[in-house]
Short mmCIF file of N, CA and C in Angstrom, two decimals:
data_model
loop_
_atom_site.label_atom_id
_atom_site.label_comp_id
_atom_site.label_asym_id
_atom_site.label_seq_id
_atom_site.Cartn_x
_atom_site.Cartn_y
_atom_site.Cartn_z
N MET A 1 6.05 -54.07 8.68
CA MET A 1 5.07 -53.02 8.81
C MET A 1 5.56 -52.00 9.83
N GLU A 2 5.32 -50.74 9.56
CA GLU A 2 5.74 -49.70 10.50
C GLU A 2 4.88 -49.72 11.75
N LYS A 3 5.41 -49.11 12.82
CA LYS A 3 4.67 -49.04 14.07
C LYS A 3 3.33 -48.35 13.89
N GLN A 4 3.34 -47.24 13.15
CA GLN A 4 2.12 -46.46 12.97
C GLN A 4 1.07 -47.26 12.20
N GLN A 5 1.50 -48.03 11.20
CA GLN A 5 0.56 -48.85 10.44
C GLN A 5 -0.02 -49.95 11.32
N LYS A 6 0.84 -50.58 12.15
CA LYS A 6 0.36 -51.61 13.06
C LYS A 6 -0.64 -51.02 14.04
N SER A 7 -0.32 -49.84 14.56
CA SER A 7 -1.21 -49.17 15.50
C SER A 7 -2.54 -48.87 14.83
N GLY A 8 -2.50 -48.39 13.59
CA GLY A 8 -3.73 -48.10 12.86
C GLY A 8 -4.55 -49.35 12.60
N LEU A 9 -3.86 -50.45 12.30
CA LEU A 9 -4.55 -51.72 12.07
C LEU A 9 -5.25 -52.19 13.34
N TRP A 10 -4.54 -52.11 14.47
CA TRP A 10 -5.14 -52.54 15.73
C TRP A 10 -6.31 -51.64 16.12
N GLN A 11 -6.18 -50.35 15.85
CA GLN A 11 -7.29 -49.44 16.14
C GLN A 11 -8.51 -49.79 15.31
N ALA A 12 -8.29 -50.10 14.03
CA ALA A 12 -9.40 -50.47 13.14
C ALA A 12 -10.05 -51.77 13.61
N LEU A 13 -9.24 -52.76 13.97
CA LEU A 13 -9.79 -54.02 14.46
C LEU A 13 -10.54 -53.83 15.77
N SER A 14 -10.01 -52.99 16.63
CA SER A 14 -10.67 -52.70 17.89
C SER A 14 -12.02 -52.03 17.65
N LEU A 15 -12.04 -51.07 16.74
CA LEU A 15 -13.28 -50.38 16.42
C LEU A 15 -14.30 -51.35 15.82
N ALA A 16 -13.84 -52.24 14.95
CA ALA A 16 -14.74 -53.23 14.35
C ALA A 16 -15.34 -54.14 15.43
N GLY A 17 -14.51 -54.55 16.38
CA GLY A 17 -15.00 -55.37 17.48
C GLY A 17 -16.01 -54.63 18.33
N GLN A 18 -15.71 -53.38 18.65
CA GLN A 18 -16.64 -52.57 19.43
C GLN A 18 -17.96 -52.41 18.70
N LEU A 19 -17.89 -52.17 17.40
CA LEU A 19 -19.09 -52.00 16.60
C LEU A 19 -19.93 -53.28 16.61
N GLY A 20 -19.26 -54.41 16.45
CA GLY A 20 -19.97 -55.69 16.48
C GLY A 20 -20.69 -55.92 17.79
N TYR A 21 -19.99 -55.70 18.89
CA TYR A 21 -20.62 -55.89 20.20
C TYR A 21 -21.71 -54.86 20.44
N THR A 22 -21.50 -53.65 19.99
CA THR A 22 -22.48 -52.59 20.20
C THR A 22 -23.77 -52.89 19.46
N ILE A 23 -23.68 -53.53 18.32
CA ILE A 23 -24.88 -53.89 17.57
C ILE A 23 -25.49 -55.17 18.15
N ALA A 24 -24.67 -56.17 18.40
CA ALA A 24 -25.17 -57.50 18.78
C ALA A 24 -25.80 -57.53 20.17
N ILE A 25 -25.14 -56.95 21.15
CA ILE A 25 -25.62 -57.08 22.53
C ILE A 25 -26.99 -56.44 22.74
N PRO A 26 -27.19 -55.16 22.37
CA PRO A 26 -28.54 -54.60 22.55
C PRO A 26 -29.60 -55.32 21.70
N LEU A 27 -29.23 -55.70 20.48
CA LEU A 27 -30.19 -56.37 19.61
C LEU A 27 -30.66 -57.69 20.21
N VAL A 28 -29.72 -58.52 20.62
CA VAL A 28 -30.08 -59.82 21.19
C VAL A 28 -30.82 -59.64 22.52
N ALA A 29 -30.31 -58.79 23.38
CA ALA A 29 -30.92 -58.61 24.70
C ALA A 29 -32.35 -58.07 24.58
N LEU A 30 -32.53 -57.02 23.79
CA LEU A 30 -33.86 -56.43 23.68
C LEU A 30 -34.82 -57.31 22.88
N ALA A 31 -34.30 -58.07 21.93
CA ALA A 31 -35.16 -59.02 21.19
C ALA A 31 -35.64 -60.12 22.13
N LEU A 32 -34.74 -60.63 22.99
CA LEU A 32 -35.15 -61.67 23.95
C LEU A 32 -36.17 -61.13 24.95
N ILE A 33 -35.93 -59.92 25.42
CA ILE A 33 -36.90 -59.31 26.34
C ILE A 33 -38.24 -59.13 25.64
N GLY A 34 -38.20 -58.66 24.39
CA GLY A 34 -39.44 -58.49 23.62
C GLY A 34 -40.16 -59.80 23.41
N ARG A 35 -39.41 -60.84 23.10
CA ARG A 35 -40.02 -62.17 22.89
C ARG A 35 -40.65 -62.69 24.19
N PHE A 36 -39.94 -62.48 25.31
CA PHE A 36 -40.48 -62.88 26.62
C PHE A 36 -41.79 -62.15 26.90
N LEU A 37 -41.80 -60.83 26.67
CA LEU A 37 -43.01 -60.05 26.92
C LEU A 37 -44.14 -60.44 25.97
N ASP A 38 -43.80 -60.76 24.73
CA ASP A 38 -44.82 -61.21 23.78
C ASP A 38 -45.48 -62.51 24.26
N LYS A 39 -44.68 -63.44 24.77
CA LYS A 39 -45.23 -64.70 25.28
C LYS A 39 -46.09 -64.46 26.52
N LYS A 40 -45.59 -63.57 27.39
CA LYS A 40 -46.30 -63.30 28.64
C LYS A 40 -47.65 -62.64 28.38
N TYR A 41 -47.69 -61.67 27.44
CA TYR A 41 -48.92 -60.93 27.18
C TYR A 41 -49.63 -61.37 25.90
N ASN A 42 -49.14 -62.44 25.27
CA ASN A 42 -49.73 -62.98 24.04
C ASN A 42 -49.94 -61.87 23.00
N SER A 43 -48.87 -61.13 22.75
CA SER A 43 -48.97 -59.99 21.83
C SER A 43 -47.97 -60.08 20.69
N SER A 44 -47.59 -61.27 20.34
CA SER A 44 -46.57 -61.48 19.31
C SER A 44 -46.94 -60.75 18.02
N PRO A 45 -46.07 -60.09 17.37
CA PRO A 45 -44.63 -59.86 17.54
C PRO A 45 -44.32 -58.45 18.02
N TRP A 46 -45.26 -57.77 18.66
CA TRP A 46 -45.12 -56.33 18.91
C TRP A 46 -43.98 -55.99 19.86
N PHE A 47 -43.84 -56.68 20.97
CA PHE A 47 -42.74 -56.38 21.88
C PHE A 47 -41.39 -56.73 21.26
N LEU A 48 -41.36 -57.81 20.49
CA LEU A 48 -40.13 -58.19 19.79
C LEU A 48 -39.72 -57.07 18.82
N LEU A 49 -40.67 -56.59 18.04
CA LEU A 49 -40.37 -55.50 17.09
C LEU A 49 -39.97 -54.22 17.82
N ALA A 50 -40.64 -53.94 18.93
CA ALA A 50 -40.28 -52.75 19.72
C ALA A 50 -38.86 -52.88 20.27
N GLY A 51 -38.51 -54.08 20.73
CA GLY A 51 -37.15 -54.31 21.24
C GLY A 51 -36.11 -54.11 20.15
N ILE A 52 -36.40 -54.63 18.96
CA ILE A 52 -35.47 -54.46 17.84
C ILE A 52 -35.35 -52.98 17.47
N LEU A 53 -36.47 -52.27 17.44
CA LEU A 53 -36.45 -50.84 17.12
C LEU A 53 -35.64 -50.05 18.15
N VAL A 54 -35.86 -50.33 19.42
CA VAL A 54 -35.11 -49.64 20.48
C VAL A 54 -33.62 -49.94 20.36
N SER A 55 -33.28 -51.19 20.05
CA SER A 55 -31.85 -51.53 19.90
C SER A 55 -31.24 -50.79 18.71
N LEU A 56 -31.99 -50.64 17.63
CA LEU A 56 -31.49 -49.89 16.48
C LEU A 56 -31.26 -48.42 16.82
N ILE A 57 -32.16 -47.86 17.61
CA ILE A 57 -32.00 -46.46 18.03
C ILE A 57 -30.76 -46.31 18.91
N ILE A 58 -30.62 -47.19 19.90
CA ILE A 58 -29.46 -47.15 20.80
C ILE A 58 -28.17 -47.30 20.01
N THR A 59 -28.14 -48.27 19.11
CA THR A 59 -26.95 -48.53 18.30
C THR A 59 -26.63 -47.34 17.41
N SER A 60 -27.64 -46.76 16.80
CA SER A 60 -27.42 -45.60 15.91
C SER A 60 -26.83 -44.43 16.67
N ILE A 61 -27.35 -44.19 17.86
CA ILE A 61 -26.82 -43.09 18.68
C ILE A 61 -25.36 -43.35 19.04
N TRP A 62 -25.04 -44.58 19.44
CA TRP A 62 -23.66 -44.89 19.80
C TRP A 62 -22.73 -44.73 18.61
N VAL A 63 -23.15 -45.27 17.45
CA VAL A 63 -22.31 -45.18 16.25
C VAL A 63 -22.10 -43.71 15.87
N TRP A 64 -23.14 -42.90 15.96
CA TRP A 64 -23.01 -41.47 15.63
C TRP A 64 -22.02 -40.79 16.58
N LYS A 65 -22.17 -41.04 17.89
CA LYS A 65 -21.25 -40.43 18.86
C LYS A 65 -19.82 -40.89 18.64
N LYS A 66 -19.64 -42.18 18.38
CA LYS A 66 -18.30 -42.72 18.16
C LYS A 66 -17.69 -42.14 16.89
N SER A 67 -18.48 -42.01 15.84
CA SER A 67 -17.94 -41.45 14.59
C SER A 67 -17.57 -39.98 14.78
N MET A 68 -18.35 -39.23 15.55
CA MET A 68 -18.01 -37.83 15.81
C MET A 68 -16.71 -37.74 16.61
N SER A 69 -16.54 -38.64 17.56
CA SER A 69 -15.31 -38.68 18.35
C SER A 69 -14.10 -39.00 17.48
N ILE A 70 -14.25 -39.97 16.60
CA ILE A 70 -13.15 -40.35 15.70
C ILE A 70 -12.83 -39.21 14.75
N MET A 71 -13.87 -38.56 14.22
CA MET A 71 -13.64 -37.43 13.30
C MET A 71 -12.91 -36.29 14.01
N ALA A 72 -13.27 -36.03 15.27
CA ALA A 72 -12.60 -34.97 16.03
C ALA A 72 -11.13 -35.33 16.26
N GLU A 73 -10.85 -36.60 16.57
CA GLU A 73 -9.46 -37.03 16.75
C GLU A 73 -8.67 -36.90 15.45
N MET A 74 -9.28 -37.29 14.34
CA MET A 74 -8.61 -37.20 13.04
C MET A 74 -8.34 -35.75 12.68
N ASP A 75 -9.31 -34.88 12.94
CA ASP A 75 -9.14 -33.45 12.66
C ASP A 75 -8.01 -32.87 13.49
N LYS A 76 -7.96 -33.25 14.76
CA LYS A 76 -6.89 -32.79 15.65
C LYS A 76 -5.53 -33.25 15.15
N GLU A 77 -5.44 -34.52 14.72
CA GLU A 77 -4.18 -35.07 14.21
C GLU A 77 -3.77 -34.38 12.92
N LEU A 78 -4.72 -34.11 12.03
CA LEU A 78 -4.40 -33.41 10.78
C LEU A 78 -3.90 -32.00 11.05
N LYS A 79 -4.52 -31.31 12.00
CA LYS A 79 -4.06 -29.96 12.34
C LYS A 79 -2.63 -30.00 12.88
N LYS A 80 -2.35 -31.00 13.72
CA LYS A 80 -1.00 -31.14 14.27
C LYS A 80 0.01 -31.40 13.15
N GLN A 81 -0.36 -32.28 12.20
CA GLN A 81 0.53 -32.57 11.08
C GLN A 81 0.75 -31.34 10.22
N ASN A 82 -0.31 -30.57 9.97
CA ASN A 82 -0.17 -29.35 9.18
C ASN A 82 0.74 -28.34 9.87
N GLU A 83 0.60 -28.22 11.18
CA GLU A 83 1.48 -27.31 11.92
C GLU A 83 2.93 -27.77 11.81
N ASN A 84 3.16 -29.08 11.91
CA ASN A 84 4.53 -29.60 11.79
C ASN A 84 5.09 -29.35 10.40
N PHE A 85 4.27 -29.56 9.36
CA PHE A 85 4.73 -29.32 8.00
C PHE A 85 5.06 -27.84 7.78
N GLU A 86 4.23 -26.96 8.36
CA GLU A 86 4.50 -25.52 8.23
C GLU A 86 5.81 -25.16 8.93
N LYS A 87 6.06 -25.72 10.10
CA LYS A 87 7.32 -25.46 10.82
C LYS A 87 8.51 -25.94 10.01
N ILE A 88 8.38 -27.14 9.44
CA ILE A 88 9.48 -27.69 8.62
C ILE A 88 9.72 -26.81 7.41
N ALA A 89 8.65 -26.37 6.76
CA ALA A 89 8.79 -25.51 5.57
C ALA A 89 9.46 -24.19 5.94
N LYS A 90 9.08 -23.60 7.07
CA LYS A 90 9.70 -22.34 7.51
C LYS A 90 11.18 -22.56 7.82
N ASN A 91 11.49 -23.65 8.51
CA ASN A 91 12.89 -23.94 8.82
C ASN A 91 13.70 -24.16 7.56
N ASN A 92 13.14 -24.88 6.60
CA ASN A 92 13.84 -25.10 5.33
C ASN A 92 14.07 -23.79 4.60
N GLU A 93 13.10 -22.90 4.65
CA GLU A 93 13.24 -21.59 4.00
C GLU A 93 14.33 -20.78 4.69
N LYS A 94 14.37 -20.82 6.03
CA LYS A 94 15.42 -20.11 6.77
C LYS A 94 16.79 -20.66 6.41
N ILE A 95 16.90 -21.99 6.37
CA ILE A 95 18.18 -22.61 6.02
C ILE A 95 18.59 -22.21 4.62
N LYS A 96 17.65 -22.22 3.71
CA LYS A 96 17.94 -21.85 2.33
C LYS A 96 18.43 -20.40 2.25
N ASN A 97 17.74 -19.51 2.96
CA ASN A 97 18.14 -18.09 2.96
C ASN A 97 19.50 -17.90 3.62
N ASN A 98 19.75 -18.61 4.71
CA ASN A 98 21.05 -18.51 5.39
C ASN A 98 22.17 -19.04 4.51
N ASP A 99 21.92 -20.12 3.81
CA ASP A 99 22.94 -20.68 2.92
C ASP A 99 23.26 -19.72 1.78
N ASN A 100 22.24 -19.08 1.25
CA ASN A 100 22.46 -18.13 0.15
C ASN A 100 23.24 -16.91 0.62
N ASN A 101 22.99 -16.48 1.86
CA ASN A 101 23.66 -15.30 2.39
C ASN A 101 25.08 -15.61 2.85
N SER A 102 25.34 -16.82 3.29
CA SER A 102 26.64 -17.14 3.87
C SER A 102 27.65 -17.64 2.84
N VAL A 103 27.20 -17.99 1.67
CA VAL A 103 28.13 -18.48 0.66
C VAL A 103 28.83 -17.28 0.04
N PRO A 104 30.17 -17.25 0.11
CA PRO A 104 30.88 -16.11 -0.48
C PRO A 104 30.78 -16.18 -2.00
N LYS A 105 30.59 -15.00 -2.57
CA LYS A 105 30.50 -14.93 -4.02
C LYS A 105 31.89 -14.71 -4.59
N ILE A 106 32.23 -15.50 -5.55
CA ILE A 106 33.53 -15.38 -6.21
C ILE A 106 33.32 -14.66 -7.52
N GLU A 107 34.03 -13.59 -7.63
CA GLU A 107 33.92 -12.82 -8.88
C GLU A 107 34.99 -13.29 -9.85
N THR A 108 34.60 -13.46 -11.03
CA THR A 108 35.56 -13.83 -12.08
C THR A 108 35.62 -12.72 -13.09
N SER A 109 36.80 -12.53 -13.65
CA SER A 109 36.95 -11.47 -14.63
C SER A 109 36.95 -12.01 -16.03
#
């Protein structure tokens, strides 16, 4: 596997891990807090549901921000690649023009 593919694989696995923790930690923590408050105030299941709802909101905001960040990085990388391709194309065109001009023409009778 190429270096770039390995790097992309590790980035994807890292992102998947971050996503898992980002969903699991707030959900479990706020659900436990909600359950504790429900037992304390005898209001089951309202605090539990509120905790789950708050965790979903927090998680959604994080996922949205992370996806915007990733999209911005991808856009930046694509622009850089396009600039490189344009430079290569211009250089190839210059080389082609120089080769055509520098090759002596042989006239045959």
